[in-house]
Amino acid sequence: MTYQQFIKDKEKLAIENEKEESSVVLLLEHVCQIETNDLYLRMFDEIDDEIIKDFNKIFDAYLYDNKPIQYLIGTSCFYGYDFIVNENVLIPRYETEELVENILYRYDDYFKGQKVDVCDLATGSGCIAISLALEEKNMKVVASDISFEALEVAKKNNEKFNANVEFLQGDMLKPFEGRRFDIFVSNPPYIPDDEDVMSLVKDNEPNIALFGGNDGMKFYRIILSGVKPLLKEKAIIAFEHGYDKKEEMIKLANTYFPDSRVEVLKDLEGKDRMTFIYVGDFDE
């Protein structure tokens, strides 16, 4: 059997079991220890029986035991980096890559190579904080999480990539008291408590990092009501949030930062996924 036929068969099986077909290539790359480009060069080669055996062992756990493929292989690619993940942290999503990208764009536009202090609240695996630190050396990044177990994962990623992010444990804004930042970023839990969530996510990923109160806005209210003392005179607040929360985010931002410019950005699917608040004297 060729790699091409094997992939097609497994993708069909994934779809039949209501799983993501993209998991097939991801897992095959892991088993073969190769990059995507190298895998596609092998498409018409015969696949080795040992590779099939190793693949099926993990793939069956994904299909029938309802385990996320990223937890099974122990990594998840985010912004070009293979982050360590396990059941103590959320699996990084591609939407969050767009948050990182837009923060970097706005750093270039508004801070223009200056050294800046950045904090990342509810860091989880550390994917946002570490990616920012790696991509922009002028960012001094501090990150926090309430979960000790999540921070252990984040610290392993920090060591893996030699990113030099500082990690603090504590609830919401408390770990940052006495500090001031140029950029404040957070991707807090934002799924409403009663929202139906697919079992693969709800039954495996930490619920403390998923659910954000009755309306999904609980943590944004906590942050925006108390973040001012942590900001420098000129600062950017950057959030990821639910795609249907644009109006709520604008209203909340205007409540606590009435003199600041608020910008809601769409993701690549055209959904309102990010809100940026420009505090202080920012040019349009």
PDB file of C-alpha atoms in Angstrom, residues 29 141 234:
ATOM      1  CA  GLU A  29       4.444  12.826  10.409  1.00  0.00           C
ATOM      2  CA  VAL A 141       7.446  38.548  28.673  1.00  0.00           C
ATOM      3  CA  LYS A 234       0.679  54.007  26.533  1.00  0.00           C
TER       4      LYS A 234
END
